[in-house]
PDB file of C-alpha atoms and ligand atoms in Angstrom:
ATOM      1  CA  MET A   1     -23.823 -72.919 -13.818  1.00 40.00           C
ATOM      2  CA  SER A   2     -24.594 -74.305 -10.356  1.00 40.00           C
ATOM      3  CA  ASP A   3     -24.392 -71.680  -7.635  1.00 37.00           C
ATOM      4  CA  PRO A   4     -20.684 -71.459  -6.797  1.00 39.00           C
ATOM      5  CA  LEU A   5     -21.223 -69.289  -3.773  1.00 42.00           C
ATOM      6  CA  THR A   6     -23.088 -71.957  -1.848  1.00 42.00           C
ATOM      7  CA  ILE A   7     -19.736 -73.186  -0.537  1.00 45.00           C
ATOM      8  CA  GLY A   8     -18.615 -69.609  -0.023  1.00 46.00           C
ATOM      9  CA  ARG A   9     -19.031 -70.015   3.721  1.00 51.00           C
ATOM     10  CA  LEU A  10     -15.647 -70.014   5.346  1.00 51.00           C
ATOM     11  CA  TYR A  11     -14.809 -72.581   7.949  1.00 50.00           C
ATOM     12  CA  GLY A  12     -12.036 -72.452  10.543  1.00 50.00           C
ATOM     13  CA  ARG A  13     -10.093 -69.743  12.331  1.00 51.00           C
ATOM     14  CA  ARG A  14      -9.365 -66.271  10.996  1.00 61.00           C
ATOM     15  CA  MET A  15      -6.844 -65.354  13.693  1.00 61.00           C
ATOM     16  CA  GLY A  16      -4.019 -67.401  15.246  1.00 66.00           C
ATOM     17  CA  HIS A  17      -1.243 -65.967  17.421  1.00 72.00           C
ATOM     18  CA  LYS A  18      -1.193 -62.297  18.448  1.00 77.00           C
ATOM     19  CA  LEU A  19       0.549 -59.880  16.066  1.00 84.00           C
ATOM     20  CA  ARG A  20       3.875 -58.289  17.016  1.00 83.00           C
ATOM     21  CA  GLY A  21       4.495 -54.518  16.584  1.00 83.00           C
ATOM     22  CA  GLY A  22       5.973 -54.625  13.070  1.00 88.00           C
ATOM     23  CA  GLN A  23       3.269 -57.031  11.940  1.00 90.00           C
ATOM     24  CA  SER A  24       0.466 -54.769  13.218  1.00 90.00           C
ATOM     25  CA  ALA A  25       2.065 -51.858  11.349  1.00 91.00           C
ATOM     26  CA  LEU A  26       2.016 -53.870   8.100  1.00 94.00           C
ATOM     27  CA  VAL A  27      -1.669 -54.686   8.612  1.00 92.00           C
ATOM     28  CA  GLU A  28      -2.557 -51.100   9.492  1.00 91.00           C
ATOM     29  CA  GLU A  29      -0.434 -49.316   6.866  1.00 94.00           C
ATOM     30  CA  LEU A  30       0.410 -51.609   3.939  1.00 96.00           C
ATOM     31  CA  LEU A  31      -2.709 -53.807   3.815  1.00 96.00           C
ATOM     32  CA  PRO A  32      -5.148 -50.914   3.120  1.00 95.00           C
ATOM     33  CA  GLN A  33      -2.942 -49.834   0.168  1.00 97.00           C
ATOM     34  CA  LEU A  34      -2.962 -53.327  -1.329  1.00 98.00           C
ATOM     35  CA  SER A  35      -6.492 -54.457  -0.503  1.00 98.00           C
ATOM     36  CA  VAL A  36      -8.819 -55.437  -3.326  1.00 98.00           C
ATOM     37  CA  PRO A  37     -11.493 -52.698  -3.446  1.00 98.00           C
ATOM     38  CA  ASP A  38     -15.257 -53.276  -3.275  1.00 97.00           C
ATOM     39  CA  GLY A  39     -17.311 -53.467  -6.468  1.00 98.00           C
ATOM     40  CA  PRO A  40     -16.586 -54.777  -9.961  1.00 98.00           C
ATOM     41  CA  LEU A  41     -12.928 -55.604 -10.633  1.00 98.00           C
ATOM     42  CA  ASN A  42     -10.606 -55.585 -13.615  1.00 98.00           C
ATOM     43  CA  SER A  43      -6.920 -55.021 -14.245  1.00 98.00           C
ATOM     44  CA  THR A  44      -7.261 -51.227 -14.505  1.00 98.00           C
ATOM     45  CA  VAL A  45      -9.231 -50.995 -11.245  1.00 98.00           C
ATOM     46  CA  LEU A  46      -6.696 -53.220  -9.493  1.00 98.00           C
ATOM     47  CA  PHE A  47      -3.343 -52.259 -11.032  1.00 98.00           C
ATOM     48  CA  GLY A  48      -3.982 -48.993 -12.864  1.00 98.00           C
ATOM     49  CA  ASP A  49      -3.312 -50.460 -16.326  1.00 98.00           C
ATOM     50  CA  GLU A  50      -4.169 -53.381 -18.575  1.00 98.00           C
ATOM     51  CA  ARG A  51      -1.993 -56.370 -17.741  1.00 98.00           C
ATOM     52  CA  PRO A  52      -2.338 -60.148 -17.503  1.00 98.00           C
ATOM     53  CA  MET A  53      -3.558 -61.310 -14.083  1.00 98.00           C
ATOM     54  CA  GLU A  54      -3.102 -64.414 -11.924  1.00 99.00           C
ATOM     55  CA  LEU A  55      -4.979 -65.392  -8.761  1.00 99.00           C
ATOM     56  CA  GLU A  56      -4.062 -67.616  -5.813  1.00 98.00           C
ATOM     57  CA  ILE A  57      -6.757 -69.184  -3.630  1.00 98.00           C
ATOM     58  CA  GLY A  58      -5.750 -69.678   0.027  1.00 97.00           C
ATOM     59  CA  PHE A  59      -2.121 -68.519  -0.201  1.00 98.00           C
ATOM     60  CA  GLY A  60      -1.322 -69.524   3.407  1.00 96.00           C
ATOM     61  CA  ALA A  61       1.856 -67.639   4.347  1.00 95.00           C
ATOM     62  CA  GLY A  62       2.198 -66.057   0.882  1.00 98.00           C
ATOM     63  CA  GLU A  63       5.573 -67.447  -0.221  1.00 98.00           C
ATOM     64  CA  HIS A  64       4.232 -68.877  -3.479  1.00 98.00           C
ATOM     65  CA  LEU A  65       2.230 -65.729  -4.297  1.00 98.00           C
ATOM     66  CA  ALA A  66       5.255 -63.499  -3.683  1.00 98.00           C
ATOM     67  CA  GLY A  67       7.557 -65.863  -5.598  1.00 98.00           C
ATOM     68  CA  GLN A  68       5.303 -65.858  -8.655  1.00 98.00           C
ATOM     69  CA  ALA A  69       4.875 -62.066  -8.487  1.00 98.00           C
ATOM     70  CA  GLU A  70       8.652 -61.631  -8.325  1.00 98.00           C
ATOM     71  CA  MET A  71       9.161 -63.938 -11.327  1.00 98.00           C
ATOM     72  CA  ARG A  72       6.670 -62.030 -13.502  1.00 98.00           C
ATOM     73  CA  PRO A  73       6.700 -58.319 -12.525  1.00 98.00           C
ATOM     74  CA  ASP A  74       4.706 -57.388 -15.647  1.00 98.00           C
ATOM     75  CA  ARG A  75       1.687 -59.344 -14.407  1.00 98.00           C
ATOM     76  CA  GLY A  76      -0.807 -58.508 -11.654  1.00 98.00           C
ATOM     77  CA  PHE A  77      -1.256 -61.018  -8.815  1.00 99.00           C
ATOM     78  CA  LEU A  78      -4.333 -61.406  -6.663  1.00 98.00           C
ATOM     79  CA  GLY A  79      -4.020 -63.316  -3.404  1.00 98.00           C
ATOM     80  CA  CYS A  80      -7.007 -64.431  -1.322  1.00 98.00           C
ATOM     81  CA  GLU A  81      -6.693 -65.736   2.230  1.00 96.00           C
ATOM     82  CA  PRO A  82      -9.111 -65.315   5.127  1.00 93.00           C
ATOM     83  CA  PHE A  83      -6.510 -66.022   7.828  1.00 90.00           C
ATOM     84  CA  LEU A  84      -4.964 -62.836   9.304  1.00 90.00           C
ATOM     85  CA  ASN A  85      -1.618 -64.430  10.158  1.00 90.00           C
ATOM     86  CA  GLY A  86      -1.312 -65.598   6.559  1.00 93.00           C
ATOM     87  CA  MET A  87      -2.048 -62.068   5.382  1.00 94.00           C
ATOM     88  CA  VAL A  88       0.818 -60.829   7.581  1.00 95.00           C
ATOM     89  CA  GLY A  89       3.143 -63.410   5.996  1.00 96.00           C
ATOM     90  CA  ALA A  90       2.249 -62.170   2.511  1.00 98.00           C
ATOM     91  CA  LEU A  91       2.690 -58.526   3.555  1.00 97.00           C
ATOM     92  CA  GLN A  92       6.161 -59.329   4.912  1.00 97.00           C
ATOM     93  CA  HIS A  93       7.213 -60.970   1.615  1.00 98.00           C
ATOM     94  CA  ILE A  94       5.772 -58.059  -0.383  1.00 98.00           C
ATOM     95  CA  ALA A  95       7.551 -55.445   1.758  1.00 98.00           C
ATOM     96  CA  GLU A  96      10.903 -57.298   1.810  1.00 97.00           C
ATOM     97  CA  ARG A  97      10.914 -57.834  -1.968  1.00 98.00           C
ATOM     98  CA  GLU A  98       9.381 -54.401  -2.709  1.00 98.00           C
ATOM     99  CA  LEU A  99       6.694 -55.949  -4.904  1.00 98.00           C
ATOM    100  CA  THR A 100       4.236 -53.536  -6.513  1.00 98.00           C
ATOM    101  CA  ASN A 101       2.204 -56.064  -8.503  1.00 98.00           C
ATOM    102  CA  VAL A 102       0.246 -57.863  -5.742  1.00 98.00           C
ATOM    103  CA  ARG A 103      -3.237 -57.127  -4.371  1.00 98.00           C
ATOM    104  CA  LEU A 104      -4.729 -58.930  -1.381  1.00 98.00           C
ATOM    105  CA  HIS A 105      -8.176 -59.965  -0.270  1.00 97.00           C
ATOM    106  CA  MET A 106      -8.661 -61.089   3.339  1.00 94.00           C
ATOM    107  CA  GLY A 107     -11.580 -63.408   2.765  1.00 94.00           C
ATOM    108  CA  ASP A 108     -13.142 -65.931   0.436  1.00 95.00           C
ATOM    109  CA  ALA A 109     -11.530 -66.261  -3.010  1.00 97.00           C
ATOM    110  CA  LEU A 110     -14.984 -66.806  -4.518  1.00 96.00           C
ATOM    111  CA  ASP A 111     -15.925 -63.220  -3.591  1.00 96.00           C
ATOM    112  CA  VAL A 112     -13.071 -61.921  -5.772  1.00 98.00           C
ATOM    113  CA  LEU A 113     -13.526 -64.434  -8.606  1.00 98.00           C
ATOM    114  CA  ASN A 114     -17.205 -63.525  -8.773  1.00 97.00           C
ATOM    115  CA  ARG A 115     -16.366 -59.831  -9.343  1.00 98.00           C
ATOM    116  CA  LEU A 116     -13.753 -60.359 -12.088  1.00 98.00           C
ATOM    117  CA  PRO A 117     -14.740 -60.300 -15.771  1.00 98.00           C
ATOM    118  CA  ASP A 118     -15.035 -63.668 -17.508  1.00 98.00           C
ATOM    119  CA  ALA A 119     -11.864 -64.789 -19.337  1.00 98.00           C
ATOM    120  CA  SER A 120      -9.708 -62.308 -17.387  1.00 98.00           C
ATOM    121  CA  LEU A 121      -7.142 -64.574 -15.656  1.00 98.00           C
ATOM    122  CA  GLU A 122      -4.006 -66.184 -17.075  1.00 98.00           C
ATOM    123  CA  ARG A 123      -3.566 -68.511 -14.135  1.00 98.00           C
ATOM    124  CA  VAL A 124      -5.376 -69.708 -10.993  1.00 98.00           C
ATOM    125  CA  TYR A 125      -3.521 -71.526  -8.200  1.00 98.00           C
ATOM    126  CA  LEU A 126      -5.038 -73.806  -5.543  1.00 98.00           C
ATOM    127  CA  LEU A 127      -2.198 -75.242  -3.472  1.00 98.00           C
ATOM    128  CA  HIS A 128      -2.809 -77.657  -0.635  1.00 98.00           C
ATOM    129  CA  PRO A 129      -6.463 -76.760  -0.138  1.00 97.00           C
ATOM    130  CA  ASP A 130      -8.028 -77.751   3.187  1.00 95.00           C
ATOM    131  CA  PRO A 131      -8.698 -81.481   2.650  1.00 94.00           C
ATOM    132  CA  TRP A 132     -11.949 -81.945   4.606  1.00 94.00           C
ATOM    133  CA  PRO A 133     -11.212 -85.705   4.632  1.00 94.00           C
ATOM    134  CA  LYS A 134     -14.545 -86.873   6.066  1.00 95.00           C
ATOM    135  CA  ALA A 135     -16.997 -87.879   3.336  1.00 94.00           C
ATOM    136  CA  ARG A 136     -19.774 -85.852   4.974  1.00 94.00           C
ATOM    137  CA  HIS A 137     -17.620 -82.703   4.547  1.00 93.00           C
ATOM    138  CA  ALA A 138     -16.853 -83.309   0.850  1.00 94.00           C
ATOM    139  CA  LYS A 139     -19.044 -80.343  -0.167  1.00 93.00           C
ATOM    140  CA  ARG A 140     -16.671 -78.016   1.713  1.00 93.00           C
ATOM    141  CA  ARG A 141     -13.719 -78.917  -0.546  1.00 96.00           C
ATOM    142  CA  PHE A 142     -12.852 -76.064  -2.877  1.00 96.00           C
ATOM    143  CA  MET A 143     -12.627 -78.429  -5.834  1.00 97.00           C
ATOM    144  CA  ASN A 144     -16.296 -78.995  -6.418  1.00 96.00           C
ATOM    145  CA  THR A 145     -18.451 -78.302  -9.449  1.00 96.00           C
ATOM    146  CA  GLY A 146     -19.592 -74.790  -8.480  1.00 96.00           C
ATOM    147  CA  PRO A 147     -16.125 -73.322  -7.728  1.00 97.00           C
ATOM    148  CA  MET A 148     -14.590 -75.125 -10.733  1.00 98.00           C
ATOM    149  CA  ASP A 149     -17.326 -73.622 -12.973  1.00 98.00           C
ATOM    150  CA  MET A 150     -16.321 -70.234 -11.595  1.00 98.00           C
ATOM    151  CA  ILE A 151     -12.602 -70.837 -12.219  1.00 98.00           C
ATOM    152  CA  ALA A 152     -13.360 -72.088 -15.737  1.00 98.00           C
ATOM    153  CA  ALA A 153     -15.369 -68.931 -16.460  1.00 98.00           C
ATOM    154  CA  LYS A 154     -12.684 -66.558 -15.192  1.00 98.00           C
ATOM    155  CA  LEU A 155      -9.690 -68.197 -16.912  1.00 98.00           C
ATOM    156  CA  LYS A 156      -8.790 -67.120 -20.448  1.00 98.00           C
ATOM    157  CA  PRO A 157      -8.862 -69.842 -23.102  1.00 98.00           C
ATOM    158  CA  GLY A 158      -5.390 -71.414 -22.826  1.00 98.00           C
ATOM    159  CA  GLY A 159      -5.071 -70.145 -19.239  1.00 98.00           C
ATOM    160  CA  GLU A 160      -3.795 -72.505 -16.578  1.00 98.00           C
ATOM    161  CA  PHE A 161      -5.250 -73.950 -13.379  1.00 98.00           C
ATOM    162  CA  ARG A 162      -2.616 -75.336 -10.999  1.00 98.00           C
ATOM    163  CA  PHE A 163      -3.538 -77.570  -8.121  1.00 98.00           C
ATOM    164  CA  GLY A 164      -1.203 -79.267  -5.639  1.00 98.00           C
ATOM    165  CA  THR A 165      -1.813 -81.556  -2.690  1.00 98.00           C
ATOM    166  CA  ASP A 166      -0.309 -84.378  -0.620  1.00 98.00           C
ATOM    167  CA  HIS A 167      -3.708 -85.659   0.435  1.00 97.00           C
ATOM    168  CA  PRO A 168      -4.799 -88.979  -1.158  1.00 97.00           C
ATOM    169  CA  ILE A 169      -8.500 -88.437  -0.437  1.00 97.00           C
ATOM    170  CA  TYR A 170      -8.377 -84.973  -1.995  1.00 97.00           C
ATOM    171  CA  VAL A 171      -6.546 -86.283  -5.054  1.00 97.00           C
ATOM    172  CA  ALA A 172      -9.175 -88.960  -5.619  1.00 97.00           C
ATOM    173  CA  HIS A 173     -11.934 -86.374  -5.199  1.00 97.00           C
ATOM    174  CA  ALA A 174     -10.182 -83.882  -7.511  1.00 97.00           C
ATOM    175  CA  MET A 175      -9.629 -86.501 -10.219  1.00 97.00           C
ATOM    176  CA  MET A 176     -13.309 -87.394 -10.070  1.00 97.00           C
ATOM    177  CA  ILE A 177     -14.370 -83.745 -10.383  1.00 97.00           C
ATOM    178  CA  MET A 178     -11.913 -82.956 -13.199  1.00 98.00           C
ATOM    179  CA  SER A 179     -12.532 -86.133 -15.197  1.00 96.00           C
ATOM    180  CA  GLY A 180     -16.203 -85.125 -15.466  1.00 95.00           C
ATOM    181  CA  ARG A 181     -15.318 -81.829 -17.194  1.00 97.00           C
ATOM    182  CA  ASN A 182     -14.460 -81.100 -20.803  1.00 97.00           C
ATOM    183  CA  ASP A 183     -13.311 -77.505 -20.303  1.00 98.00           C
ATOM    184  CA  PHE A 184      -9.873 -78.386 -18.871  1.00 98.00           C
ATOM    185  CA  ALA A 185      -7.068 -80.437 -20.442  1.00 98.00           C
ATOM    186  CA  TRP A 186      -4.769 -82.134 -17.930  1.00 98.00           C
ATOM    187  CA  GLN A 187      -1.126 -81.530 -18.935  1.00 97.00           C
ATOM    188  CA  VAL A 188       0.294 -84.996 -18.379  1.00 96.00           C
ATOM    189  CA  ARG A 189       2.326 -87.433 -20.462  1.00 96.00           C
ATOM    190  CA  THR A 190       4.168 -89.457 -17.844  1.00 97.00           C
ATOM    191  CA  ALA A 191       3.893 -89.905 -14.080  1.00 96.00           C
ATOM    192  CA  GLN A 192       6.864 -87.546 -13.678  1.00 95.00           C
ATOM    193  CA  ASP A 193       4.572 -84.717 -14.802  1.00 95.00           C
ATOM    194  CA  PHE A 194       2.587 -84.946 -11.588  1.00 97.00           C
ATOM    195  CA  LEU A 195       5.295 -86.329  -9.280  1.00 96.00           C
ATOM    196  CA  THR A 196       7.880 -83.588  -9.923  1.00 96.00           C
ATOM    197  CA  ARG A 197       7.401 -79.927  -9.051  1.00 96.00           C
ATOM    198  CA  PRO A 198       7.628 -77.778 -12.215  1.00 96.00           C
ATOM    199  CA  ASP A 199      10.575 -75.328 -12.129  1.00 95.00           C
ATOM    200  CA  ASP A 200       8.360 -72.266 -11.846  1.00 96.00           C
ATOM    201  CA  TRP A 201       6.185 -73.742  -9.061  1.00 98.00           C
ATOM    202  CA  VAL A 202       7.345 -72.167  -5.770  1.00 97.00           C
ATOM    203  CA  GLU A 203       7.349 -74.541  -2.799  1.00 97.00           C
ATOM    204  CA  THR A 204       4.731 -73.685  -0.163  1.00 97.00           C
ATOM    205  CA  ARG A 205       4.842 -74.120   3.618  1.00 96.00           C
ATOM    206  CA  TYR A 206       2.328 -76.986   3.513  1.00 97.00           C
ATOM    207  CA  GLU A 207       4.276 -78.703   0.780  1.00 97.00           C
ATOM    208  CA  ARG A 208       7.503 -78.469   2.809  1.00 97.00           C
ATOM    209  CA  LYS A 209       5.713 -79.874   5.853  1.00 97.00           C
ATOM    210  CA  ALA A 210       4.256 -82.723   3.771  1.00 97.00           C
ATOM    211  CA  ARG A 211       7.714 -83.619   2.409  1.00 97.00           C
ATOM    212  CA  ARG A 212       9.172 -83.516   5.938  1.00 97.00           C
ATOM    213  CA  LEU A 213       6.510 -86.026   7.004  1.00 97.00           C
ATOM    214  CA  GLY A 214       7.556 -88.279   4.112  1.00 97.00           C
ATOM    215  CA  HIS A 215       4.362 -87.706   2.092  1.00 97.00           C
ATOM    216  CA  GLU A 216       4.229 -87.826  -1.680  1.00 96.00           C
ATOM    217  CA  VAL A 217       3.183 -84.459  -3.203  1.00 98.00           C
ATOM    218  CA  TRP A 218       1.237 -84.269  -6.484  1.00 98.00           C
ATOM    219  CA  TYR A 219       1.314 -81.343  -8.924  1.00 98.00           C
ATOM    220  CA  PHE A 220      -1.498 -80.885 -11.437  1.00 98.00           C
ATOM    221  CA  ARG A 221      -1.580 -78.456 -14.378  1.00 98.00           C
ATOM    222  CA  TYR A 222      -4.751 -78.040 -16.439  1.00 98.00           C
ATOM    223  CA  LEU A 223      -5.186 -75.769 -19.443  1.00 98.00           C
ATOM    224  CA  ARG A 224      -8.539 -74.114 -20.042  1.00 98.00           C
ATOM    225  CA  THR A 225      -9.664 -75.389 -23.430  1.00 97.00           C
TER     226      THR A 225
HETATM  227  C1  LIG B   1      -3.929 -76.078   4.125  1.00 64.58           C
HETATM  228  S1  LIG B   1      -3.756 -74.354   3.890  1.00 64.58           S
HETATM  229  C2  LIG B   1      -2.573 -74.246   2.562  1.00 64.58           C
HETATM  230  C3  LIG B   1      -1.934 -72.890   2.488  1.00 64.58           C
HETATM  231  C4  LIG B   1      -0.951 -72.694   1.326  1.00 64.58           C
HETATM  232  N1  LIG B   1      -1.599 -72.758   0.040  1.00 64.58           N
HETATM  233  C5  LIG B   1       0.190 -73.687   1.378  1.00 64.58           C
HETATM  234  O1  LIG B   1       0.269 -74.542   0.492  1.00 64.58           O
HETATM  235  O2  LIG B   1       1.017 -73.585   2.311  1.00 64.58           O
HETATM  236  C6  LIG B   1      -5.275 -73.931   3.074  1.00 64.58           C
HETATM  237  C7  LIG B   1      -5.551 -72.416   3.123  1.00 64.58           C
HETATM  238  O3  LIG B   1      -6.708 -72.112   2.359  1.00 64.58           O
HETATM  239  C8  LIG B   1      -7.403 -71.060   3.008  1.00 64.58           C
HETATM  240  N2  LIG B   1      -8.792 -71.078   2.499  1.00 64.58           N
HETATM  241  C9  LIG B   1      -9.761 -71.988   2.769  1.00 64.58           C
HETATM  242  N3  LIG B   1     -10.900 -71.699   2.111  1.00 64.58           N
HETATM  243  C10 LIG B   1     -10.636 -70.579   1.378  1.00 64.58           C
HETATM  244  C11 LIG B   1     -11.405 -69.775   0.493  1.00 64.58           C
HETATM  245  N4  LIG B   1     -12.688 -70.078   0.212  1.00 64.58           N
HETATM  246  N5  LIG B   1     -10.828 -68.683  -0.067  1.00 64.58           N
HETATM  247  C12 LIG B   1      -9.538 -68.371   0.206  1.00 64.58           C
HETATM  248  N6  LIG B   1      -8.759 -69.095   1.045  1.00 64.58           N
HETATM  249  C13 LIG B   1      -9.299 -70.174   1.624  1.00 64.58           C
HETATM  250  C14 LIG B   1      -7.242 -71.375   4.475  1.00 64.58           C
HETATM  251  O4  LIG B   1      -7.413 -70.238   5.313  1.00 64.58           O
HETATM  252  C15 LIG B   1      -5.809 -71.900   4.527  1.00 64.58           C
HETATM  253  O5  LIG B   1      -4.860 -70.887   4.802  1.00 64.58           O
END
């Protein structure tokens, strides 16, 4: 396996606008209760019992993570996002919906993936990853060989990797990366399979913005073989 943590450097801002009172309270009180602990991880460490787990990389404002967690309360959901304002968004969804099956990591998803046992995840989501459109920044894209090796290792056989984007350069890059692998089977029969959002795929903020701008959005589902 090539070293997946070589892209583990995070780029961009961690903090946007200042937090309001209620938001600071969520960060100070709820976040410590839901934070992924240090050290080796598994379902018992994270959720207190053995249950199927799913992980979202870069959940943005957390609406997809919370939506999935609400749909499947018997599963454990791990959300990773380095951006504090995104963390606040997720905490608000979790508090409003009284979700007890979500754990959060404010940082690089690779740090969490690296500490999970192999073949421990039912699903991994990567929705609208930062595109890094310049060719010289291609190594910063999450979909590269190292991180995909890591995702492949952590998914159970038959587990699912979902990836969505509206960015043509990212799609071309992703297709190139995925077509070189034999450990994922793309779930596609007709163009509708990647042009139409599956029913259980919650719309994200970036996706809504892309649609508003008139962009096409593409939805990819791969099963771990
Ligand atoms: C373009 S936004 C999309 C957010 C959300 N998925 C959506 O669709 O609305 C990409 C997000 O990925 C996060 N991100 C970038 N690199 C990451 C990494 N290595 N681990 C976890 N999150 C990451 C960024 O902070 C940012 O919030």
